[in-house]
């Protein structure tokens, strides 16, 4: 993907950072979006540049149409039209359904699902003109299996799978692929808050018996973003140690 322009939302930390670095190693120019953590984003930019690639970081909320418009104006000014989009920005507001507050539901849906809608719409026209594009949506094993205490998150991640398949059908004939990656449990700040006893319980449900690494998710994203994956679209690729075998 030498010289390709890639945008990774939520690339400031965790899985998004690993994706940004991996795409940089593969030769892409990388734009990273993040919501608030300037320091983390600066670290990602340094890692991407160390990997030999150009990098720009953009602060903004993927759930805000104005912020997303500013993000893609910035990307175009810095690098040109985006050719690879990784919708990775995501968040959780866990609660059991009986207690889940409307803002908890809305916030998760807006970041995880509406954010992907806004960013996809922002890149699609130029990809159609170029007759080439790669869109990769980061879903979750939870979007496939469900998870007690995460109805909002699971709904947003399952929603992403429907979005993926629908957009994939719309643009398949234009040389654009749209796929989802469904990671299992990966050690990041998102899962860092889990108690050790809960982590042990989770490990018990993973055939491989361990959490995944962000870099293991990034490998799959890089594969899907590359030339070699040009005949794969509308798919959900699980990177989950065998949790959700299909
Ligand atoms: P982290 O919480 O470690 O990082 C999330 C990143 O997304 C940060 O860079 C954060 O910005 C950014 N972000 C969050 N909300 C917004 C927003 N509204 N607008 C713009 N950026 C935002 O998460 P992970 O790396 O663990 O997760 C990455 C993706 O992978 C998510 O979609 C998550 O749902 C998914 N996933 C994670 C799993 C895991 O076990 N960790 C398992 C399955 C899926 P900032 O740094 O500024 O806060």
PDB file of C-alpha atoms and ligand atoms in Angstrom:
ATOM      1  CA  UNK A   1       0.000   0.000   0.000  1.00  0.00           C
ATOM      2  CA  UNK A   2       2.947   2.273  -0.783  1.00  0.00           C
ATOM      3  CA  UNK A   3       1.887   5.931  -0.702  1.00  0.00           C
ATOM      4  CA  UNK A   4      -1.781   5.174  -0.022  1.00  0.00           C
ATOM      5  CA  UNK A   5      -3.600   7.593   2.279  1.00  0.00           C
ATOM      6  CA  UNK A   6      -5.022   5.840   5.343  1.00  0.00           C
ATOM      7  CA  UNK A   7      -7.256   7.241   8.062  1.00  0.00           C
ATOM      8  CA  UNK A   8      -7.500   5.429  11.387  1.00  0.00           C
ATOM      9  CA  UNK A   9     -10.176   6.781  13.713  1.00  0.00           C
ATOM     10  CA  UNK A  10      -9.441   6.375  17.404  1.00  0.00           C
ATOM     11  CA  UNK A  11      -5.811   5.784  16.516  1.00  0.00           C
ATOM     12  CA  UNK A  12      -4.443   7.580  19.549  1.00  0.00           C
ATOM     13  CA  UNK A  13      -4.211   4.493  21.724  1.00  0.00           C
ATOM     14  CA  UNK A  14      -4.792   0.759  21.898  1.00  0.00           C
ATOM     15  CA  UNK A  15      -5.799  -1.196  18.821  1.00  0.00           C
ATOM     16  CA  UNK A  16      -6.021   1.931  16.642  1.00  0.00           C
ATOM     17  CA  UNK A  17      -2.420   2.817  17.447  1.00  0.00           C
ATOM     18  CA  UNK A  18      -1.246  -0.686  16.497  1.00  0.00           C
ATOM     19  CA  UNK A  19      -3.204  -0.400  13.223  1.00  0.00           C
ATOM     20  CA  UNK A  20      -1.679   3.015  12.462  1.00  0.00           C
ATOM     21  CA  UNK A  21       1.856   1.693  13.027  1.00  0.00           C
ATOM     22  CA  UNK A  22       1.228  -1.438  10.972  1.00  0.00           C
ATOM     23  CA  UNK A  23      -0.192   0.524   8.017  1.00  0.00           C
ATOM     24  CA  UNK A  24       2.808   2.853   8.276  1.00  0.00           C
ATOM     25  CA  UNK A  25       5.180  -0.123   8.048  1.00  0.00           C
ATOM     26  CA  UNK A  26       3.312  -1.224   4.929  1.00  0.00           C
ATOM     27  CA  UNK A  27       4.041   2.168   3.363  1.00  0.00           C
ATOM     28  CA  UNK A  28       0.813   4.138   3.870  1.00  0.00           C
ATOM     29  CA  UNK A  29       0.601   7.796   4.879  1.00  0.00           C
ATOM     30  CA  UNK A  30      -1.394   7.731   8.094  1.00  0.00           C
ATOM     31  CA  UNK A  31      -3.911  10.190   9.501  1.00  0.00           C
ATOM     32  CA  UNK A  32      -4.943   9.446  13.058  1.00  0.00           C
ATOM     33  CA  UNK A  33      -8.077  10.766  14.708  1.00  0.00           C
ATOM     34  CA  UNK A  34      -8.674  10.827  18.451  1.00  0.00           C
ATOM     35  CA  UNK A  35     -11.136  12.408  20.839  1.00  0.00           C
ATOM     36  CA  UNK A  36      -9.258  14.024  23.725  1.00  0.00           C
ATOM     37  CA  UNK A  37      -5.963  12.430  24.745  1.00  0.00           C
ATOM     38  CA  UNK A  38      -3.384  14.695  23.042  1.00  0.00           C
ATOM     39  CA  UNK A  39      -0.400  13.015  24.658  1.00  0.00           C
ATOM     40  CA  UNK A  40      -1.378   9.545  23.482  1.00  0.00           C
ATOM     41  CA  UNK A  41      -1.978  10.828  19.954  1.00  0.00           C
ATOM     42  CA  UNK A  42       1.453  12.491  19.913  1.00  0.00           C
ATOM     43  CA  UNK A  43       3.020   9.176  20.952  1.00  0.00           C
ATOM     44  CA  UNK A  44       1.212   7.389  18.134  1.00  0.00           C
ATOM     45  CA  UNK A  45       2.426  10.008  15.654  1.00  0.00           C
ATOM     46  CA  UNK A  46       6.011   9.500  16.850  1.00  0.00           C
ATOM     47  CA  UNK A  47       5.679   5.710  16.461  1.00  0.00           C
ATOM     48  CA  UNK A  48       4.205   6.051  12.963  1.00  0.00           C
ATOM     49  CA  UNK A  49       7.007   8.412  11.912  1.00  0.00           C
ATOM     50  CA  UNK A  50       9.575   6.015  13.422  1.00  0.00           C
ATOM     51  CA  UNK A  51       8.044   3.363  11.179  1.00  0.00           C
ATOM     52  CA  UNK A  52       9.061   5.571   8.242  1.00  0.00           C
ATOM     53  CA  UNK A  53       5.694   7.090   7.327  1.00  0.00           C
ATOM     54  CA  UNK A  54       4.156  10.538   7.265  1.00  0.00           C
ATOM     55  CA  UNK A  55       1.604  11.099  10.026  1.00  0.00           C
ATOM     56  CA  UNK A  56      -0.885  13.789  11.010  1.00  0.00           C
ATOM     57  CA  UNK A  57      -3.154  13.675  14.045  1.00  0.00           C
ATOM     58  CA  UNK A  58      -6.624  15.219  14.231  1.00  0.00           C
ATOM     59  CA  UNK A  59      -8.560  15.840  17.410  1.00  0.00           C
ATOM     60  CA  UNK A  60     -12.359  15.514  17.158  1.00  0.00           C
ATOM     61  CA  UNK A  61     -15.431  13.475  17.930  1.00  0.00           C
ATOM     62  CA  UNK A  62     -16.412  10.935  15.269  1.00  0.00           C
ATOM     63  CA  UNK A  63     -20.021  11.310  16.380  1.00  0.00           C
ATOM     64  CA  UNK A  64     -20.025  14.998  15.380  1.00  0.00           C
ATOM     65  CA  UNK A  65     -20.719  15.742  11.708  1.00  0.00           C
ATOM     66  CA  UNK A  66     -18.791  19.023  12.020  1.00  0.00           C
ATOM     67  CA  UNK A  67     -15.726  17.346  13.536  1.00  0.00           C
ATOM     68  CA  UNK A  68     -15.774  14.609  10.901  1.00  0.00           C
ATOM     69  CA  UNK A  69     -15.983  17.201   8.110  1.00  0.00           C
ATOM     70  CA  UNK A  70     -12.997  19.018   9.652  1.00  0.00           C
ATOM     71  CA  UNK A  71     -11.087  15.733   9.976  1.00  0.00           C
ATOM     72  CA  UNK A  72     -11.427  14.874   6.290  1.00  0.00           C
ATOM     73  CA  UNK A  73     -10.706  18.451   5.161  1.00  0.00           C
ATOM     74  CA  UNK A  74      -7.518  18.212   7.201  1.00  0.00           C
ATOM     75  CA  UNK A  75      -6.595  14.815   5.779  1.00  0.00           C
ATOM     76  CA  UNK A  76      -7.129  16.006   2.218  1.00  0.00           C
ATOM     77  CA  UNK A  77      -5.057  19.136   2.782  1.00  0.00           C
ATOM     78  CA  UNK A  78      -2.213  17.103   4.299  1.00  0.00           C
ATOM     79  CA  UNK A  79      -2.174  13.973   2.128  1.00  0.00           C
ATOM     80  CA  UNK A  80      -4.922  14.041  -0.510  1.00  0.00           C
ATOM     81  CA  UNK A  81      -8.031  11.870  -0.782  1.00  0.00           C
ATOM     82  CA  UNK A  82      -8.276   9.000   1.693  1.00  0.00           C
ATOM     83  CA  UNK A  83      -8.026   5.544   0.118  1.00  0.00           C
ATOM     84  CA  UNK A  84      -8.123   3.406   3.253  1.00  0.00           C
ATOM     85  CA  UNK A  85     -10.517   4.077   6.145  1.00  0.00           C
ATOM     86  CA  UNK A  86     -10.395   2.154   9.403  1.00  0.00           C
ATOM     87  CA  UNK A  87     -13.432   2.892  11.569  1.00  0.00           C
ATOM     88  CA  UNK A  88     -11.858   1.956  14.885  1.00  0.00           C
ATOM     89  CA  UNK A  89     -12.980   4.661  17.337  1.00  0.00           C
ATOM     90  CA  UNK A  90     -15.117   2.999  19.967  1.00  0.00           C
ATOM     91  CA  UNK A  91     -16.288   3.323  23.506  1.00  0.00           C
ATOM     92  CA  UNK A  92     -18.229   1.478  26.220  1.00  0.00           C
ATOM     93  CA  UNK A  93     -20.782   2.530  28.851  1.00  0.00           C
ATOM     94  CA  UNK A  94     -21.576  -0.799  30.479  1.00  0.00           C
ATOM     95  CA  UNK A  95     -24.754  -1.440  32.445  1.00  0.00           C
ATOM     96  CA  UNK A  96     -27.366  -4.137  32.665  1.00  0.00           C
ATOM     97  CA  UNK A  97     -30.451  -3.456  30.574  1.00  0.00           C
ATOM     98  CA  UNK A  98     -32.679  -2.888  33.608  1.00  0.00           C
ATOM     99  CA  UNK A  99     -30.492   0.037  34.693  1.00  0.00           C
ATOM    100  CA  UNK A 100     -29.170   1.345  31.392  1.00  0.00           C
ATOM    101  CA  UNK A 101     -29.696   5.096  31.067  1.00  0.00           C
ATOM    102  CA  UNK A 102     -30.619   6.666  27.758  1.00  0.00           C
ATOM    103  CA  UNK A 103     -27.376   8.715  27.566  1.00  0.00           C
ATOM    104  CA  UNK A 104     -25.375   5.493  28.083  1.00  0.00           C
ATOM    105  CA  UNK A 105     -27.164   3.917  25.147  1.00  0.00           C
ATOM    106  CA  UNK A 106     -26.948   6.996  22.937  1.00  0.00           C
ATOM    107  CA  UNK A 107     -23.293   7.757  23.578  1.00  0.00           C
ATOM    108  CA  UNK A 108     -22.159   4.273  22.625  1.00  0.00           C
ATOM    109  CA  UNK A 109     -24.353   4.118  19.519  1.00  0.00           C
ATOM    110  CA  UNK A 110     -23.223   7.564  18.396  1.00  0.00           C
ATOM    111  CA  UNK A 111     -19.509   6.902  18.698  1.00  0.00           C
ATOM    112  CA  UNK A 112     -19.431   3.288  17.550  1.00  0.00           C
ATOM    113  CA  UNK A 113     -22.107   3.252  14.838  1.00  0.00           C
ATOM    114  CA  UNK A 114     -22.953   6.805  13.805  1.00  0.00           C
ATOM    115  CA  UNK A 115     -19.233   7.622  13.786  1.00  0.00           C
ATOM    116  CA  UNK A 116     -18.657   4.882  11.211  1.00  0.00           C
ATOM    117  CA  UNK A 117     -21.592   6.152   9.129  1.00  0.00           C
ATOM    118  CA  UNK A 118     -20.250   9.722   9.107  1.00  0.00           C
ATOM    119  CA  UNK A 119     -16.674   8.731   8.269  1.00  0.00           C
ATOM    120  CA  UNK A 120     -17.726   6.231   5.590  1.00  0.00           C
ATOM    121  CA  UNK A 121     -19.917   8.814   3.903  1.00  0.00           C
ATOM    122  CA  UNK A 122     -17.039  11.291   4.005  1.00  0.00           C
ATOM    123  CA  UNK A 123     -14.692   8.991   2.054  1.00  0.00           C
ATOM    124  CA  UNK A 124     -17.012   7.127  -0.270  1.00  0.00           C
ATOM    125  CA  UNK A 125     -17.456   9.642  -3.098  1.00  0.00           C
ATOM    126  CA  UNK A 126     -13.743  10.029  -3.768  1.00  0.00           C
ATOM    127  CA  UNK A 127     -13.234   6.255  -3.506  1.00  0.00           C
ATOM    128  CA  UNK A 128     -15.992   5.714  -6.079  1.00  0.00           C
ATOM    129  CA  UNK A 129     -14.293   8.227  -8.414  1.00  0.00           C
ATOM    130  CA  UNK A 130     -10.946   6.521  -7.912  1.00  0.00           C
ATOM    131  CA  UNK A 131     -12.544   3.091  -8.339  1.00  0.00           C
ATOM    132  CA  UNK A 132     -10.443   1.873  -5.447  1.00  0.00           C
ATOM    133  CA  UNK A 133     -10.962   1.903  -1.704  1.00  0.00           C
ATOM    134  CA  UNK A 134     -10.723  -0.113   1.467  1.00  0.00           C
ATOM    135  CA  UNK A 135     -13.056   0.365   4.410  1.00  0.00           C
ATOM    136  CA  UNK A 136     -12.500  -1.711   7.523  1.00  0.00           C
ATOM    137  CA  UNK A 137     -14.898  -1.484  10.450  1.00  0.00           C
ATOM    138  CA  UNK A 138     -13.733  -2.644  13.855  1.00  0.00           C
ATOM    139  CA  UNK A 139     -16.638  -4.550  15.355  1.00  0.00           C
ATOM    140  CA  UNK A 140     -16.304  -7.002  18.252  1.00  0.00           C
ATOM    141  CA  UNK A 141     -16.926 -10.603  19.236  1.00  0.00           C
ATOM    142  CA  UNK A 142     -19.554  -9.060  21.503  1.00  0.00           C
ATOM    143  CA  UNK A 143     -21.464  -7.925  18.403  1.00  0.00           C
ATOM    144  CA  UNK A 144     -21.699 -11.590  17.367  1.00  0.00           C
ATOM    145  CA  UNK A 145     -22.250 -13.364  20.689  1.00  0.00           C
ATOM    146  CA  UNK A 146     -23.836 -10.612  22.822  1.00  0.00           C
ATOM    147  CA  UNK A 147     -22.625  -9.926  26.348  1.00  0.00           C
ATOM    148  CA  UNK A 148     -24.513  -9.367  29.580  1.00  0.00           C
ATOM    149  CA  UNK A 149     -24.036  -5.762  30.677  1.00  0.00           C
ATOM    150  CA  UNK A 150     -23.183  -4.543  27.174  1.00  0.00           C
ATOM    151  CA  UNK A 151     -26.487  -4.401  25.265  1.00  0.00           C
ATOM    152  CA  UNK A 152     -25.646  -0.910  23.984  1.00  0.00           C
ATOM    153  CA  UNK A 153     -22.130  -1.895  22.902  1.00  0.00           C
ATOM    154  CA  UNK A 154     -23.253  -5.223  21.386  1.00  0.00           C
ATOM    155  CA  UNK A 155     -26.032  -3.469  19.456  1.00  0.00           C
ATOM    156  CA  UNK A 156     -23.590  -0.901  18.090  1.00  0.00           C
ATOM    157  CA  UNK A 157     -21.088  -3.584  17.072  1.00  0.00           C
ATOM    158  CA  UNK A 158     -23.766  -5.821  15.520  1.00  0.00           C
ATOM    159  CA  UNK A 159     -25.055  -2.708  13.742  1.00  0.00           C
ATOM    160  CA  UNK A 160     -21.604  -2.216  12.261  1.00  0.00           C
ATOM    161  CA  UNK A 161     -21.825  -5.678  10.690  1.00  0.00           C
ATOM    162  CA  UNK A 162     -25.077  -4.728   8.936  1.00  0.00           C
ATOM    163  CA  UNK A 163     -23.551  -1.435   7.844  1.00  0.00           C
ATOM    164  CA  UNK A 164     -20.509  -3.309   6.521  1.00  0.00           C
ATOM    165  CA  UNK A 165     -22.528  -5.780   4.429  1.00  0.00           C
ATOM    166  CA  UNK A 166     -24.887  -3.120   3.066  1.00  0.00           C
ATOM    167  CA  UNK A 167     -22.204  -0.649   2.018  1.00  0.00           C
ATOM    168  CA  UNK A 168     -20.135  -3.549   0.648  1.00  0.00           C
ATOM    169  CA  UNK A 169     -23.033  -4.413  -1.670  1.00  0.00           C
ATOM    170  CA  UNK A 170     -23.473  -0.780  -2.727  1.00  0.00           C
ATOM    171  CA  UNK A 171     -19.867  -0.249  -3.797  1.00  0.00           C
ATOM    172  CA  UNK A 172     -18.556  -3.720  -4.695  1.00  0.00           C
ATOM    173  CA  UNK A 173     -18.656  -2.979  -8.421  1.00  0.00           C
ATOM    174  CA  UNK A 174     -16.580   0.199  -7.889  1.00  0.00           C
ATOM    175  CA  UNK A 175     -13.441  -1.520  -6.680  1.00  0.00           C
ATOM    176  CA  UNK A 176     -14.127  -0.721  -3.044  1.00  0.00           C
ATOM    177  CA  UNK A 177     -14.142  -3.421  -0.379  1.00  0.00           C
ATOM    178  CA  UNK A 178     -15.878  -3.042   2.966  1.00  0.00           C
ATOM    179  CA  UNK A 179     -15.136  -5.574   5.679  1.00  0.00           C
ATOM    180  CA  UNK A 180     -15.421  -5.908   9.436  1.00  0.00           C
ATOM    181  CA  UNK A 181     -12.869  -7.213  11.900  1.00  0.00           C
ATOM    182  CA  UNK A 182     -14.300  -8.642  15.102  1.00  0.00           C
ATOM    183  CA  UNK A 183     -11.624  -8.756  17.781  1.00  0.00           C
ATOM    184  CA  UNK A 184     -12.077 -10.818  20.903  1.00  0.00           C
ATOM    185  CA  UNK A 185     -10.681  -9.497  24.171  1.00  0.00           C
ATOM    186  CA  UNK A 186      -7.555  -7.420  23.719  1.00  0.00           C
ATOM    187  CA  UNK A 187      -5.517  -5.829  26.518  1.00  0.00           C
ATOM    188  CA  UNK A 188      -6.047  -2.067  26.117  1.00  0.00           C
ATOM    189  CA  UNK A 189      -7.362   0.740  28.306  1.00  0.00           C
ATOM    190  CA  UNK A 190     -10.861  -0.325  27.216  1.00  0.00           C
ATOM    191  CA  UNK A 191     -10.449  -3.675  28.980  1.00  0.00           C
ATOM    192  CA  UNK A 192      -7.889  -2.478  31.549  1.00  0.00           C
ATOM    193  CA  UNK A 193     -10.613  -1.689  34.066  1.00  0.00           C
ATOM    194  CA  UNK A 194     -11.741  -5.321  34.309  1.00  0.00           C
ATOM    195  CA  UNK A 195     -10.969  -7.049  37.599  1.00  0.00           C
ATOM    196  CA  UNK A 196      -8.471  -9.908  37.473  1.00  0.00           C
ATOM    197  CA  UNK A 197     -11.201 -12.396  38.494  1.00  0.00           C
ATOM    198  CA  UNK A 198     -13.354 -11.239  35.555  1.00  0.00           C
ATOM    199  CA  UNK A 199     -10.347 -11.509  33.226  1.00  0.00           C
ATOM    200  CA  UNK A 200      -9.814 -15.103  34.427  1.00  0.00           C
ATOM    201  CA  UNK A 201     -13.469 -15.851  33.726  1.00  0.00           C
ATOM    202  CA  UNK A 202     -13.087 -14.420  30.221  1.00  0.00           C
ATOM    203  CA  UNK A 203      -9.906 -16.440  29.577  1.00  0.00           C
ATOM    204  CA  UNK A 204     -11.967 -19.510  30.408  1.00  0.00           C
ATOM    205  CA  UNK A 205     -14.249 -18.717  27.445  1.00  0.00           C
ATOM    206  CA  UNK A 206     -11.381 -18.268  24.964  1.00  0.00           C
ATOM    207  CA  UNK A 207     -10.248 -21.509  23.297  1.00  0.00           C
ATOM    208  CA  UNK A 208      -6.700 -20.117  23.119  1.00  0.00           C
ATOM    209  CA  UNK A 209      -6.867 -19.256  26.820  1.00  0.00           C
ATOM    210  CA  UNK A 210      -5.426 -15.744  26.504  1.00  0.00           C
ATOM    211  CA  UNK A 211      -6.327 -12.187  25.553  1.00  0.00           C
ATOM    212  CA  UNK A 212      -5.273 -11.005  22.121  1.00  0.00           C
ATOM    213  CA  UNK A 213      -2.637  -8.417  21.277  1.00  0.00           C
ATOM    214  CA  UNK A 214      -3.506  -5.182  19.484  1.00  0.00           C
ATOM    215  CA  UNK A 215      -0.864  -6.100  16.890  1.00  0.00           C
ATOM    216  CA  UNK A 216      -2.740  -9.323  16.097  1.00  0.00           C
ATOM    217  CA  UNK A 217      -5.801  -7.262  15.152  1.00  0.00           C
ATOM    218  CA  UNK A 218      -3.604  -4.876  13.154  1.00  0.00           C
ATOM    219  CA  UNK A 219      -2.274  -7.793  11.052  1.00  0.00           C
ATOM    220  CA  UNK A 220      -5.804  -8.598   9.870  1.00  0.00           C
ATOM    221  CA  UNK A 221      -6.579  -4.953   9.148  1.00  0.00           C
ATOM    222  CA  UNK A 222      -3.398  -4.589   7.092  1.00  0.00           C
ATOM    223  CA  UNK A 223      -4.257  -7.716   5.130  1.00  0.00           C
ATOM    224  CA  UNK A 224      -7.751  -6.404   4.334  1.00  0.00           C
ATOM    225  CA  UNK A 225      -6.314  -2.997   3.395  1.00  0.00           C
ATOM    226  CA  UNK A 226      -3.815  -4.491   0.966  1.00  0.00           C
ATOM    227  CA  UNK A 227      -4.016  -5.301  -2.745  1.00  0.00           C
ATOM    228  CA  UNK A 228      -4.166  -9.023  -2.017  1.00  0.00           C
ATOM    229  CA  UNK A 229      -7.582  -8.740  -0.349  1.00  0.00           C
ATOM    230  CA  UNK A 230      -9.246  -7.167  -3.390  1.00  0.00           C
ATOM    231  CA  UNK A 231     -11.762 -10.019  -3.852  1.00  0.00           C
ATOM    232  CA  UNK A 232     -12.915 -10.083  -0.203  1.00  0.00           C
ATOM    233  CA  UNK A 233     -15.874  -7.905   0.715  1.00  0.00           C
ATOM    234  CA  UNK A 234     -18.796  -7.828   3.139  1.00  0.00           C
ATOM    235  CA  UNK A 235     -17.032 -10.253   5.477  1.00  0.00           C
ATOM    236  CA  UNK A 236     -16.546 -10.353   9.223  1.00  0.00           C
ATOM    237  CA  UNK A 237     -13.111 -11.630  10.134  1.00  0.00           C
ATOM    238  CA  UNK A 238     -12.816 -12.709  13.749  1.00  0.00           C
ATOM    239  CA  UNK A 239      -9.503 -12.242  15.560  1.00  0.00           C
ATOM    240  CA  UNK A 240     -10.599 -13.718  18.850  1.00  0.00           C
ATOM    241  CA  UNK A 241      -8.594 -16.785  19.830  1.00  0.00           C
ATOM    242  CA  UNK A 242     -11.492 -18.958  18.674  1.00  0.00           C
ATOM    243  CA  UNK A 243     -14.280 -17.409  20.768  1.00  0.00           C
ATOM    244  CA  UNK A 244     -16.864 -17.088  17.996  1.00  0.00           C
ATOM    245  CA  UNK A 245     -16.207 -19.879  15.485  1.00  0.00           C
ATOM    246  CA  UNK A 246     -18.492 -19.646  12.447  1.00  0.00           C
TER     247      UNK A 246
HETATM  248  P1  LIG B   1      -9.211   2.364  23.676  1.00  0.00           P
HETATM  249  O1  LIG B   1     -10.218   2.811  24.664  1.00  0.00           O
HETATM  250  O2  LIG B   1      -7.896   1.849  24.146  1.00  0.00           O
HETATM  251  O3  LIG B   1      -8.941   3.512  22.592  1.00  0.00           O
HETATM  252  C1  LIG B   1     -10.031   4.120  21.964  1.00  0.00           C
HETATM  253  C2  LIG B   1      -9.560   5.143  20.965  1.00  0.00           C
HETATM  254  O4  LIG B   1     -10.735   5.697  20.335  1.00  0.00           O
HETATM  255  C3  LIG B   1      -8.836   6.327  21.592  1.00  0.00           C
HETATM  256  O5  LIG B   1      -7.845   6.797  20.698  1.00  0.00           O
HETATM  257  C4  LIG B   1      -9.942   7.362  21.758  1.00  0.00           C
HETATM  258  O6  LIG B   1      -9.478   8.702  21.759  1.00  0.00           O
HETATM  259  C5  LIG B   1     -10.761   7.092  20.518  1.00  0.00           C
HETATM  260  N1  LIG B   1     -12.150   7.523  20.655  1.00  0.00           N
HETATM  261  C6  LIG B   1     -13.073   7.111  21.547  1.00  0.00           C
HETATM  262  N2  LIG B   1     -14.234   7.739  21.357  1.00  0.00           N
HETATM  263  C7  LIG B   1     -14.037   8.584  20.300  1.00  0.00           C
HETATM  264  C8  LIG B   1     -14.843   9.537  19.629  1.00  0.00           C
HETATM  265  N3  LIG B   1     -16.122   9.730  19.965  1.00  0.00           N
HETATM  266  N4  LIG B   1     -14.301  10.240  18.606  1.00  0.00           N
HETATM  267  C9  LIG B   1     -13.010  10.053  18.235  1.00  0.00           C
HETATM  268  N5  LIG B   1     -12.205   9.161  18.836  1.00  0.00           N
HETATM  269  C10 LIG B   1     -12.709   8.447  19.854  1.00  0.00           C
HETATM  270  O7  LIG B   1      -9.987   1.241  22.806  1.00  0.00           O
HETATM  271  P2  LIG B   1      -9.433  -0.092  22.107  1.00  0.00           P
HETATM  272  O8  LIG B   1      -8.168   0.187  21.411  1.00  0.00           O
HETATM  273  O9  LIG B   1      -9.508  -1.202  23.072  1.00  0.00           O
HETATM  274  O10 LIG B   1     -10.593  -0.345  21.044  1.00  0.00           O
HETATM  275  C11 LIG B   1     -10.502   0.069  19.690  1.00  0.00           C
HETATM  276  C12 LIG B   1     -11.687  -0.493  18.948  1.00  0.00           C
HETATM  277  O11 LIG B   1     -11.676  -1.926  19.047  1.00  0.00           O
HETATM  278  C13 LIG B   1     -13.037  -0.042  19.505  1.00  0.00           C
HETATM  279  O12 LIG B   1     -13.951   0.149  18.462  1.00  0.00           O
HETATM  280  C14 LIG B   1     -13.446  -1.200  20.376  1.00  0.00           C
HETATM  281  O13 LIG B   1     -14.837  -1.265  20.543  1.00  0.00           O
HETATM  282  C15 LIG B   1     -12.926  -2.367  19.568  1.00  0.00           C
HETATM  283  N6  LIG B   1     -12.710  -3.592  20.312  1.00  0.00           N
HETATM  284  C16 LIG B   1     -11.871  -3.604  21.397  1.00  0.00           C
HETATM  285  C17 LIG B   1     -11.698  -4.780  22.092  1.00  0.00           C
HETATM  286  C18 LIG B   1     -10.809  -4.877  23.280  1.00  0.00           C
HETATM  287  O14 LIG B   1     -10.833  -5.946  23.932  1.00  0.00           O
HETATM  288  N7  LIG B   1     -10.023  -3.894  23.613  1.00  0.00           N
HETATM  289  C19 LIG B   1     -12.396  -6.023  21.687  1.00  0.00           C
HETATM  290  C20 LIG B   1     -13.230  -5.882  20.538  1.00  0.00           C
HETATM  291  C21 LIG B   1     -13.376  -4.701  19.885  1.00  0.00           C
HETATM  292  P3  LIG B   1      -8.714   9.338  23.067  1.00  0.00           P
HETATM  293  O15 LIG B   1      -7.403   8.608  23.155  1.00  0.00           O
HETATM  294  O16 LIG B   1      -8.539  10.758  22.725  1.00  0.00           O
HETATM  295  O17 LIG B   1      -9.605   9.073  24.221  1.00  0.00           O
END
